[in-house]
Coordinates of C-alpha atoms in Angstrom, one line a residue:
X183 CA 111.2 -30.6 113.4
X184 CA 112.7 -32.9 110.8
X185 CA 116.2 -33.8 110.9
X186 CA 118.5 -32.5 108.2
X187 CA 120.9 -35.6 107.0
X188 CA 123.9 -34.4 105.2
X189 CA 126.1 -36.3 102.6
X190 CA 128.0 -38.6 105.3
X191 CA 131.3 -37.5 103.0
X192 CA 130.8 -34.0 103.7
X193 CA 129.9 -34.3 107.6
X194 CA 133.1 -34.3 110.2
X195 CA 133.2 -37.6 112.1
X196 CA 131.0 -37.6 115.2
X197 CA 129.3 -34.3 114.0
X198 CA 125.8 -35.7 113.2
X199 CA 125.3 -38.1 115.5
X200 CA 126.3 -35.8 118.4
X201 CA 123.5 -33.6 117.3
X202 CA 121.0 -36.2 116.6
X203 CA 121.7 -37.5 120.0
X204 CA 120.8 -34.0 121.2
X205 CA 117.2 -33.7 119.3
X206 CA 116.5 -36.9 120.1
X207 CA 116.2 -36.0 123.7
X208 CA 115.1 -32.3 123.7
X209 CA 112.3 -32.5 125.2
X210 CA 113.2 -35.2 128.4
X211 CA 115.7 -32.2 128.8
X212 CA 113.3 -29.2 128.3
X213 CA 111.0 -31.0 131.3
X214 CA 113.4 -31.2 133.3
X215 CA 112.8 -28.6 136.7
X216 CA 114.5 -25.6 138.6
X217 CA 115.9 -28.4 141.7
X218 CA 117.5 -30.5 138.0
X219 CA 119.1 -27.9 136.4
X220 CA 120.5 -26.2 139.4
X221 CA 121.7 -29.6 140.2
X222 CA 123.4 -29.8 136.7
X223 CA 125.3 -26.2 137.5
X224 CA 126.2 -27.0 140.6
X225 CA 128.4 -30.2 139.6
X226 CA 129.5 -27.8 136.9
X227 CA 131.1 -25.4 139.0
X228 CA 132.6 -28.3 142.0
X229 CA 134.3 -30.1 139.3
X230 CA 136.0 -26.3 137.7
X231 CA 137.1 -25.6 141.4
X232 CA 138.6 -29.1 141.7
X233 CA 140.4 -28.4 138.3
X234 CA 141.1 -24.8 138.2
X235 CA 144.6 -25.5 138.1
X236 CA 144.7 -27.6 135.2
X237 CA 142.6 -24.9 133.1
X238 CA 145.7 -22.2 134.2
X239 CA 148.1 -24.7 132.7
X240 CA 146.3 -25.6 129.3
X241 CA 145.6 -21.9 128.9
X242 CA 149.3 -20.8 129.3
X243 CA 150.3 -23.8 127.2
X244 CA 148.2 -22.0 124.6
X245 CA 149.3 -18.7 124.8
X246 CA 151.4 -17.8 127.9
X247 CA 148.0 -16.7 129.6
X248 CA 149.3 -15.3 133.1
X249 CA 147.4 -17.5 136.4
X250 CA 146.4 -14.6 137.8
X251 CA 144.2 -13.4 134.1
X252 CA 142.8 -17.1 134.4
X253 CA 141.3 -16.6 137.4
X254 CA 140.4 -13.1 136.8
X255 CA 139.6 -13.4 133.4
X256 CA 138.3 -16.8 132.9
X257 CA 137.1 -18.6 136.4
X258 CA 135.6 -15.7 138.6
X259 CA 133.4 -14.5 135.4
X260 CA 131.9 -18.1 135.0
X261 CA 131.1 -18.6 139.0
X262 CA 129.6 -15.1 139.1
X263 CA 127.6 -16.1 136.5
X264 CA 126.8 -19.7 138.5
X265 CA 126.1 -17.5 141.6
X266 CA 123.3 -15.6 139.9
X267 CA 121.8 -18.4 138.0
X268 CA 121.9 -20.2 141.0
X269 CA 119.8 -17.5 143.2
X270 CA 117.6 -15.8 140.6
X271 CA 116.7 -19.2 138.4
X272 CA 113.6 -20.4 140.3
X273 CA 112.4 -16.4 140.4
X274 CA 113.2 -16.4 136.1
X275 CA 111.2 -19.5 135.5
X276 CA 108.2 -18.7 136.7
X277 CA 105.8 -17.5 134.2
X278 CA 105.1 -13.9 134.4
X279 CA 101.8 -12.4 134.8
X280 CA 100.6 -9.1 132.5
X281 CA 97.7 -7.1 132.6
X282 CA 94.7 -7.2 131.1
X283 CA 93.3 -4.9 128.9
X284 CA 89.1 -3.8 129.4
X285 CA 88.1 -5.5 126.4
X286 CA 89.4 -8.4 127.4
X287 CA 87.6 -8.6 130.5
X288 CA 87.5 -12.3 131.7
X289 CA 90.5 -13.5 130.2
X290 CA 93.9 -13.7 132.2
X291 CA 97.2 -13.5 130.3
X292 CA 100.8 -14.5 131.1
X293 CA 103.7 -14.9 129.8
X294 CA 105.5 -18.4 129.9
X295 CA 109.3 -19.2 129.4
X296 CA 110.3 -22.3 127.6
X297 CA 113.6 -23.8 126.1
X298 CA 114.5 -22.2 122.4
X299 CA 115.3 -26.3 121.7
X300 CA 119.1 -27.5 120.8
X301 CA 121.5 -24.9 120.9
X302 CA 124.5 -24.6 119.0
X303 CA 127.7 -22.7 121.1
X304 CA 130.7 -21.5 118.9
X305 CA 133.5 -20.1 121.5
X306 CA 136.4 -17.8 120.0
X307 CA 140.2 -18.6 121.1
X308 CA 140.7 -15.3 123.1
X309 CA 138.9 -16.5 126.3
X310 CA 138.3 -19.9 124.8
X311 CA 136.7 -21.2 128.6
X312 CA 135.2 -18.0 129.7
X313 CA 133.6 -17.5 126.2
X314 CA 132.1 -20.8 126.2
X315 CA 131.2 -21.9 129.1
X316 CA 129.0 -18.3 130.4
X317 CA 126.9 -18.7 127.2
X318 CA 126.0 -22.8 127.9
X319 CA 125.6 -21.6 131.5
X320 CA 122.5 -19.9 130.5
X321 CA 121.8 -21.9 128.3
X322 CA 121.5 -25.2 130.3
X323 CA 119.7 -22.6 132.9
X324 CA 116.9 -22.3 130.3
X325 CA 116.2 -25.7 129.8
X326 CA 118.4 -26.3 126.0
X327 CA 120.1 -29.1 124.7
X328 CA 123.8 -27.6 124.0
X329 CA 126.0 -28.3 121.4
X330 CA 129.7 -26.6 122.0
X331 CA 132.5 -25.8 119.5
X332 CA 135.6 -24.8 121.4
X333 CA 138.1 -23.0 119.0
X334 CA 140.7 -25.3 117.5
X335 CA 143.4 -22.2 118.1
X336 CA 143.4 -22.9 121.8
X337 CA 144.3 -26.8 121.7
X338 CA 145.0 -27.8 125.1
X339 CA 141.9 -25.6 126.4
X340 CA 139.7 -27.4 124.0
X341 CA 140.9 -30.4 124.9
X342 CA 140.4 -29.3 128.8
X343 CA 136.6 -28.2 127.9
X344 CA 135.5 -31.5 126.4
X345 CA 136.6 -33.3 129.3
X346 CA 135.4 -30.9 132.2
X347 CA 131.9 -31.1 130.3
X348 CA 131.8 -34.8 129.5
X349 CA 132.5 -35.3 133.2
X350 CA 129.4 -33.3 134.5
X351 CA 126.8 -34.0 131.1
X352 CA 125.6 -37.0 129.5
X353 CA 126.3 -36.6 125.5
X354 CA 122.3 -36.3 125.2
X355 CA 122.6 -32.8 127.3
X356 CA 125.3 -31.2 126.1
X357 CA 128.0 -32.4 123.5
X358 CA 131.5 -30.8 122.6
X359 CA 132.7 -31.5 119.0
X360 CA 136.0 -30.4 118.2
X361 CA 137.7 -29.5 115.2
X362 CA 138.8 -26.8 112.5
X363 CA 136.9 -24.2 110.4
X364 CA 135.7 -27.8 108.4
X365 CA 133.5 -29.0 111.7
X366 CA 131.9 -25.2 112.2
X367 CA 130.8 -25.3 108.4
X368 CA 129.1 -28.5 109.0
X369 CA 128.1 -27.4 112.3
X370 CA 125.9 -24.6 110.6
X371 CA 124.3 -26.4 108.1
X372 CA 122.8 -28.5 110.9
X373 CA 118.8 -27.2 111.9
X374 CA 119.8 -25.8 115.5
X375 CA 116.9 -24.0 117.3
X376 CA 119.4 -21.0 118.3
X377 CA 123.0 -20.3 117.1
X378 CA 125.2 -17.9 119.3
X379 CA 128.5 -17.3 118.2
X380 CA 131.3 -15.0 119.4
X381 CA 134.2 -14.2 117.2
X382 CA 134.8 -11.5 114.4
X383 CA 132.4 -9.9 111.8
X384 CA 133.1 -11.9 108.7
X385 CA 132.0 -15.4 110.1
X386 CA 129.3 -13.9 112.4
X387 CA 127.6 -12.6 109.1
X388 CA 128.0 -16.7 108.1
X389 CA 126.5 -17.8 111.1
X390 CA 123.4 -15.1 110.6
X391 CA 123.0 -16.7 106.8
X392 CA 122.7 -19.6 108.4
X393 CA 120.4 -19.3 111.3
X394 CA 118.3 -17.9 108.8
X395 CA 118.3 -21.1 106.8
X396 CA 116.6 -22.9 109.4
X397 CA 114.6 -19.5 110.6
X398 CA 116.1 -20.2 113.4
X399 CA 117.3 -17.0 116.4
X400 CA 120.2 -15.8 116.5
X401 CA 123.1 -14.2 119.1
X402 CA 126.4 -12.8 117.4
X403 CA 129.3 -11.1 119.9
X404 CA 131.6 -9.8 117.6
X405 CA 134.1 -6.8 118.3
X406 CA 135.3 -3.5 116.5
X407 CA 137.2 -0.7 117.4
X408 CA 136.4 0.3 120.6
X409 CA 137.3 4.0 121.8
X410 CA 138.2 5.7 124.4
X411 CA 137.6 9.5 125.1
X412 CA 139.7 11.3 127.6
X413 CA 138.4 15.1 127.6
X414 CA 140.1 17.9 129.3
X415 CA 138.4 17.5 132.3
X416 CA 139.1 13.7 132.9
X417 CA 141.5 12.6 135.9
X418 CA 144.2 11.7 133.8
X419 CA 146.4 9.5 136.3
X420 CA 143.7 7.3 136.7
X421 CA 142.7 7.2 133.3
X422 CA 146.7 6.1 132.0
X423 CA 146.6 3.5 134.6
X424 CA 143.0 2.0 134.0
X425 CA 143.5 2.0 130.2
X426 CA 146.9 0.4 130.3
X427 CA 145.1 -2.3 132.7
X428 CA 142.3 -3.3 130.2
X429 CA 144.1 -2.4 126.3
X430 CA 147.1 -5.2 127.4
X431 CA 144.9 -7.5 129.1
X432 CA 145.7 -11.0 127.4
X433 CA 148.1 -9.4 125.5
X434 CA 145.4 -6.7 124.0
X435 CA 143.5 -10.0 122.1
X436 CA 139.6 -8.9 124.5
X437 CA 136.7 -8.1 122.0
X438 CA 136.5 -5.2 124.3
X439 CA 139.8 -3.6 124.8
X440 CA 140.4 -0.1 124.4
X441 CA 141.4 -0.1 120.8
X442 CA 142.4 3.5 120.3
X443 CA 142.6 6.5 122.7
X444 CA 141.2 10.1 121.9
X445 CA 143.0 12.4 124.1
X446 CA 141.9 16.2 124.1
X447 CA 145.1 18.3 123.2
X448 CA 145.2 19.8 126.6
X449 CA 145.7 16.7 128.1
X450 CA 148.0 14.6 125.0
X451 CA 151.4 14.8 126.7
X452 CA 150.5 14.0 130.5
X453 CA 148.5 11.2 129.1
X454 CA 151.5 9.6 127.6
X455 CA 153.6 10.5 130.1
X456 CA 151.3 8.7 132.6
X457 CA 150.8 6.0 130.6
X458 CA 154.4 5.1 129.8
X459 CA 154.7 5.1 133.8
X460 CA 151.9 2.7 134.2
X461 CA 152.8 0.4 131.6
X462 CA 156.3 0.3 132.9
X463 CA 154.9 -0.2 136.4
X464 CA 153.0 -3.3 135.5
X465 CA 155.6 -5.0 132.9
X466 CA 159.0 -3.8 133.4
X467 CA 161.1 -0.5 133.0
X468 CA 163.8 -2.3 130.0
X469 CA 162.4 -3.8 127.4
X470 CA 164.4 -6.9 128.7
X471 CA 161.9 -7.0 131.3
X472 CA 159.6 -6.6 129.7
X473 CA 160.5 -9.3 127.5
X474 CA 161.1 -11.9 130.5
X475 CA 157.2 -10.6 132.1
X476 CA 155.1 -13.3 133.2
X477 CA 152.1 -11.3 133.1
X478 CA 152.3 -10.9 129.6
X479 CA 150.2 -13.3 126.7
X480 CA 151.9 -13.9 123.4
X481 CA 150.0 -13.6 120.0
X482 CA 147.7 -17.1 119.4
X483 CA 149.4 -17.8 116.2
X484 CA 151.8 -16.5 114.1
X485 CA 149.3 -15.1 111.6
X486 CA 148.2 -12.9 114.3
X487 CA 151.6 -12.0 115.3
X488 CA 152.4 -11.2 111.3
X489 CA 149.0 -9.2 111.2
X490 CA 149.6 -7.0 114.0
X491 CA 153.3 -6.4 113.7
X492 CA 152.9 -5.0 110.1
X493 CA 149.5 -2.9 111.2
X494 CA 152.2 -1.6 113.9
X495 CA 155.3 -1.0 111.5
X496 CA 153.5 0.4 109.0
X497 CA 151.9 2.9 111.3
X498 CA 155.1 3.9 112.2
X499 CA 156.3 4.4 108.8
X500 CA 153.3 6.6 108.3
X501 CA 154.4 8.8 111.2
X502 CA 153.5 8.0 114.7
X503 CA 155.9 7.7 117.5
X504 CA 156.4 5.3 119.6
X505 CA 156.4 6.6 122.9
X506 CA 157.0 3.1 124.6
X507 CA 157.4 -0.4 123.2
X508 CA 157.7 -1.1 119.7
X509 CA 159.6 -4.8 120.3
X510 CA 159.1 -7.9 118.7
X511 CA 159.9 -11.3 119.2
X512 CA 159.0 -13.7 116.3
X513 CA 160.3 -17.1 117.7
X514 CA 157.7 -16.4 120.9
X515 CA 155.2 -14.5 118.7
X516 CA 156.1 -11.5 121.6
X517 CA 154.9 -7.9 120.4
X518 CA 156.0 -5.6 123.6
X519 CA 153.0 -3.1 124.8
X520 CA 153.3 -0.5 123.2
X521 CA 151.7 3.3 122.8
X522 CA 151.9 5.2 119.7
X523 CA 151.2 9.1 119.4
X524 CA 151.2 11.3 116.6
X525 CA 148.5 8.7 114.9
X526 CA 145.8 10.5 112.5
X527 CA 142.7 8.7 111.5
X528 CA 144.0 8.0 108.4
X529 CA 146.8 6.1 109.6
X530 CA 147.0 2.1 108.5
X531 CA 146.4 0.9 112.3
X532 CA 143.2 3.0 112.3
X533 CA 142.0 0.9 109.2
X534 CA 140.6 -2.7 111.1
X535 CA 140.1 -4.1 114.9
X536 CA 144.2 -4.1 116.2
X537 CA 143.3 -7.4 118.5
X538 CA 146.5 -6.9 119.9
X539 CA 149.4 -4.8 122.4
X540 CA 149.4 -1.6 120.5
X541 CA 147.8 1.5 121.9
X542 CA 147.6 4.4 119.4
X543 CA 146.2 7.7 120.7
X544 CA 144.8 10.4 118.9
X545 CA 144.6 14.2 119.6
X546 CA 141.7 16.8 119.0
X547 CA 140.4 19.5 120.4
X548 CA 136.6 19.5 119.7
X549 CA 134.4 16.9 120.5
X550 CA 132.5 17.4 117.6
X551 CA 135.5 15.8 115.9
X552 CA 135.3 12.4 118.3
X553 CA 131.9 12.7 117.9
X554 CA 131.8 12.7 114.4
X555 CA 135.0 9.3 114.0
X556 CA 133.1 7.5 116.6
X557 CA 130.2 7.4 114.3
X558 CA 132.3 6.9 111.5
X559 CA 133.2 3.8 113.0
X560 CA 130.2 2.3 113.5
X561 CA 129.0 1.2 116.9
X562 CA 131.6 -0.4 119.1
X563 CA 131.3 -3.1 121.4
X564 CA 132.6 -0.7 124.1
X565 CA 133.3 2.9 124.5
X566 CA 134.9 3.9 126.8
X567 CA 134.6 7.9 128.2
X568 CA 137.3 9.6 130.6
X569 CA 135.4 12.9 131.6
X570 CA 134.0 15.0 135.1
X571 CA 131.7 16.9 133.5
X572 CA 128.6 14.9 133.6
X573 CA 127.5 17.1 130.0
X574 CA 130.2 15.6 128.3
X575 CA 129.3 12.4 129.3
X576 CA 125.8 12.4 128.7
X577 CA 126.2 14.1 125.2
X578 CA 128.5 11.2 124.1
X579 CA 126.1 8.5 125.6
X580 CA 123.3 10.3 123.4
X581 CA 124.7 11.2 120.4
X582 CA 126.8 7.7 120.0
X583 CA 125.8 4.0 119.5
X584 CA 127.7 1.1 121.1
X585 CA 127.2 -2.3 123.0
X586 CA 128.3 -1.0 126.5
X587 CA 130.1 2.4 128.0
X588 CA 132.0 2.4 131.0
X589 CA 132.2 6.2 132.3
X590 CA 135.9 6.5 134.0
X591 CA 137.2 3.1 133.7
X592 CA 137.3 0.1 131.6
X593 CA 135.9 -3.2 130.6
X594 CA 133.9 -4.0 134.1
X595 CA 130.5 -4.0 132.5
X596 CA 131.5 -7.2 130.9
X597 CA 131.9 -8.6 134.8
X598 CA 128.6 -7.3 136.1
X599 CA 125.7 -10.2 135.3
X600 CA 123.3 -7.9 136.4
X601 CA 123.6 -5.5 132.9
X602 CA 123.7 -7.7 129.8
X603 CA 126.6 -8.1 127.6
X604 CA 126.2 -7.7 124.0
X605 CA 127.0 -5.9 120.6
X606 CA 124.4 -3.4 118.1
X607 CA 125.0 -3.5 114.7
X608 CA 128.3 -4.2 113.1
X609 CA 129.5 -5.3 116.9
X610 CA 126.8 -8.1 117.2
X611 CA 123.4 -8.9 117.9
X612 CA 121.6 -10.2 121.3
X613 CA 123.1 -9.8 124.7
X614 CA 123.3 -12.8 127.5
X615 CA 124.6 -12.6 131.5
X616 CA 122.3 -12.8 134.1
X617 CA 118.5 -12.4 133.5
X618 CA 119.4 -11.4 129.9
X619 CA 120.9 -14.6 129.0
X620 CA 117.9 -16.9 130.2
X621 CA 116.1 -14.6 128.0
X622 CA 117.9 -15.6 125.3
X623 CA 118.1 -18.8 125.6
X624 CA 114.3 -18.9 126.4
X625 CA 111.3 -18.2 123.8
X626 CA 108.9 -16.0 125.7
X627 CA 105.1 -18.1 124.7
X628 CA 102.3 -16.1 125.4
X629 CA 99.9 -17.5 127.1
X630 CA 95.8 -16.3 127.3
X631 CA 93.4 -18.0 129.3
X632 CA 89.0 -17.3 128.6
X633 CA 87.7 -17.0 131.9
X634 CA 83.3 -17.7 131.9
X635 CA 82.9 -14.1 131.2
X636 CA 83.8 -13.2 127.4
X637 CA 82.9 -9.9 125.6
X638 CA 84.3 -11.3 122.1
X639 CA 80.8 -12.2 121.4
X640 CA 79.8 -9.2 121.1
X641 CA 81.7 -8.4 117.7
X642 CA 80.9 -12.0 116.0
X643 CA 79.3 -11.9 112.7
X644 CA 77.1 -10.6 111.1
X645 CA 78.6 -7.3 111.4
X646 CA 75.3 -5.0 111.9
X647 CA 75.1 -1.6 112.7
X648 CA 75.3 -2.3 116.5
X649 CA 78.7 -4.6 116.1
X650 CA 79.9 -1.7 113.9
X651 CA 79.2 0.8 116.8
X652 CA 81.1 -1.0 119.1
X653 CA 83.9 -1.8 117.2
X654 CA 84.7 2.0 116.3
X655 CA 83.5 2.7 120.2
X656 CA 86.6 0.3 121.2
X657 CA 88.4 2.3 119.0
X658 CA 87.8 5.7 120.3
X659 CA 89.0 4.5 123.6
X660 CA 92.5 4.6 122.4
X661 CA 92.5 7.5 120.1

């Protein structure tokens, strides 16, 4: 493949030559065996042990992330991910044998996996070492030279990643390049065999018009509104507590929270009730401590603070209650957890992804209704279904469309590497963890071998009445 050089005005410093550096040694790295890249991984995850304490501090220097998330949220994902590269790897390399088909008797097919090439990785600021470092997991697993783009919104993690990575790869295996929206346009018009980007919709359709530039494939996790359905039947203590856990996770800014609750009517007030008790539980009964919590993010920047605040105020104004929370604290970009009821679809928080600590819950009493918004909304990264009648939940996991569904809890697919992670439609394309991700990663060559014996002759040229015969004979076979 040629390499594309851009105007050296228009390229970042350090952009082109990381990437050059990169495609200039594709193929050493692409050779390299199981015993090498496991070796790679496992340096990888001694050196993250070693430093896991000075990830927890860069992270809450960015955003107040609580120690305990880190771990939960950012180091135990990535070594679960290590663990089952490092046991299944040499079983996912080797090539897979298929069947052969009658009139192909004499040949043997397989199929073989092989590196995509040099892999670009763009990592969103919400779980800016989790979100980054999974993908090129895999990706180094498979055999790819990585390129990584932490996001610029999470400084001090950025500046954690590029040093944690330069410490385990040379720049020819996998390069960081940091920098603002400036470096990840330059970064796309760059030939890359495979782009995989997380983030939101609008620059995941960018990174799709780019890949498609070069031809080259493609993974997009993006987000959306992810619901939750909590029927009549549902245990609604557990579900209060469950859905508090994962909507105020890192301060409600997960591609997969629970964005919105729909509650059946039956059920509204002791779901609020029980709610308000968890949420107290976990944060604080006063606002004050609430306010003084440890286990609380802030907002990344104060755009998002600004965004969210209004989406919340004017939600209010439009009519919903606020049945706990509602604070605000500019000069620490703090927006308290909070629960709104009395919220109607056509309410302003119900308009775009809330990324943030506001829960609003909705009422009905069909679930043709659910049904019918769910749709409406297109298909979510997540949905998330409250129910003990196994109809219920089956109907909804028919009659919907979304990346993943947990049935009675929250966000724990994500943590599984055994079921791959990913969006369908507006909520992304491709999927990566485990298995999946090598996939990816990996183009699947297919491979045919002619053994001595060949039937193939028998419809060479010229087509007589006999080749004719046997060609619509072969036919008939699979009519």
């Amino acid at each position: 493949m040629r390499v594309v050089k851009l105007e050296e005005a228009r390229m970042p410093d350090g952009v082109q030559e990381a990437f050059d550096r990169l495609h200039a040694h594709r193929w050493e790295v692409a050779r390299r065996g199981v015993k090498e890249r496991l070796a790679r991984l496992e340096q990888l995850k001694t050196l993250l042990v070693a430093r896991r304490e000075a990830l927890a501090e860069a992270l809450h220097a960015d955003f107040r992330k609580p120690r305990a998330e880190v771990e939960a949220t950012e180091v135990l994902p990535v070594l679960m991910e290590l663990a089952s590269i490092q046991k299944h790897l040499k079983t996912w390399m080797k090539p897979r044998k298929v069947s052969t088909p009658l009139l192909l008797t004499g040949t043997s097919s397989l199929v073989q996996y092989e590196p995509r090439g040099v892999v670009l990785l763009m990592a969103p600021w919400n779980y800016p070492f989790h979100l980054l470092v999974s993908p090129l997991v895999a990706a180094v697993a498979a055999g790819n030279a990585v390129l990584c783009k932490p996001s610029e919104k999470t400084p001090n993690t950025a500046r954690f990643i590029a040093e944690l990575l330069k410490a385990v790869f040379p720049p020819e295996e996998v390069a960081v390049v940091e920098g603002g929206p400036e470096v990840g346009e330059a970064l796309l018009r760059l030939p890359f065999d495979h782009f995989f980007f997380t983030g939101g919709a609008r620059v995941g359709r960018r990174v799709m018009e780019a890949a498609a530039k070069h031809l080259a494939s493609v993974t997009l996790e993006l987000g959306g509104k992810s619901p939750v359905i909590v029927d009549e039947t549902a245990d609604v203590a557990a579900a209060a507590e469950r859905v508090v856990w994962g909507k105020f996770l890192n301060g409600g800014q997960t591609c997969i929270a629970p964005d919105h609750v729909w509650v059946h009517a039956s059920k509204e007030e002791a779901l609020l009730e029980a709610m308000k008790e968890a949420l107290e539980r976990f944060y604080g009964r006063t606002e004050e401590a609430r306010r003084a919590s440890l286990d609380l993010c802030r907002m990344v920047d104060d755009g998002a603070f600004t965004r969210v605040r209004q989406l919340m105020d004017r939600t209010v104004e439009a009519g919903a209650r606020v049945v706990v929370g509602g604070g605000v604290g500019a000069e620490s970009r703090y927006i308290a957890p909070t629960v709104l009821a009395d919220v109607t679809p056509d309410t302003p928080i119900m308009a775009e992804e809330i990324f943030g600590p506001v829960l609003p819950v909705l009422r009905f009493e069909s679930l043709d209704e659910v049904v019918s918004h769910v749709r409406e909304d297109g298909k979510p990264l997540a949905l998330y279904v409250f129910s003990n009648d196994e109809a219920t939940v089956e109907r909804l996991l028919r009659e919907t469309r979304a990346g993943g569904t947990c049935i009675n809890t929250v966000v724990l697919h994500n943590v599984n590497p055994n079921l791959p992670f990913g969006g369908v439609g507006a909520s992304g394309v491709g999927a990566y963890h485990g298995e999946t991700g090598f996939r990816t990663f990996s183009h699947e060559r297919a491979v045919l071998r002619q053994g001595r014996t060949s039937l193939v002759h028998l419809f060479f040229p010229p087509f007589t009445g006999k080749a004719q015969k046997l060609a619509r004979l072969a036919g008939r076979l699979f009519e």
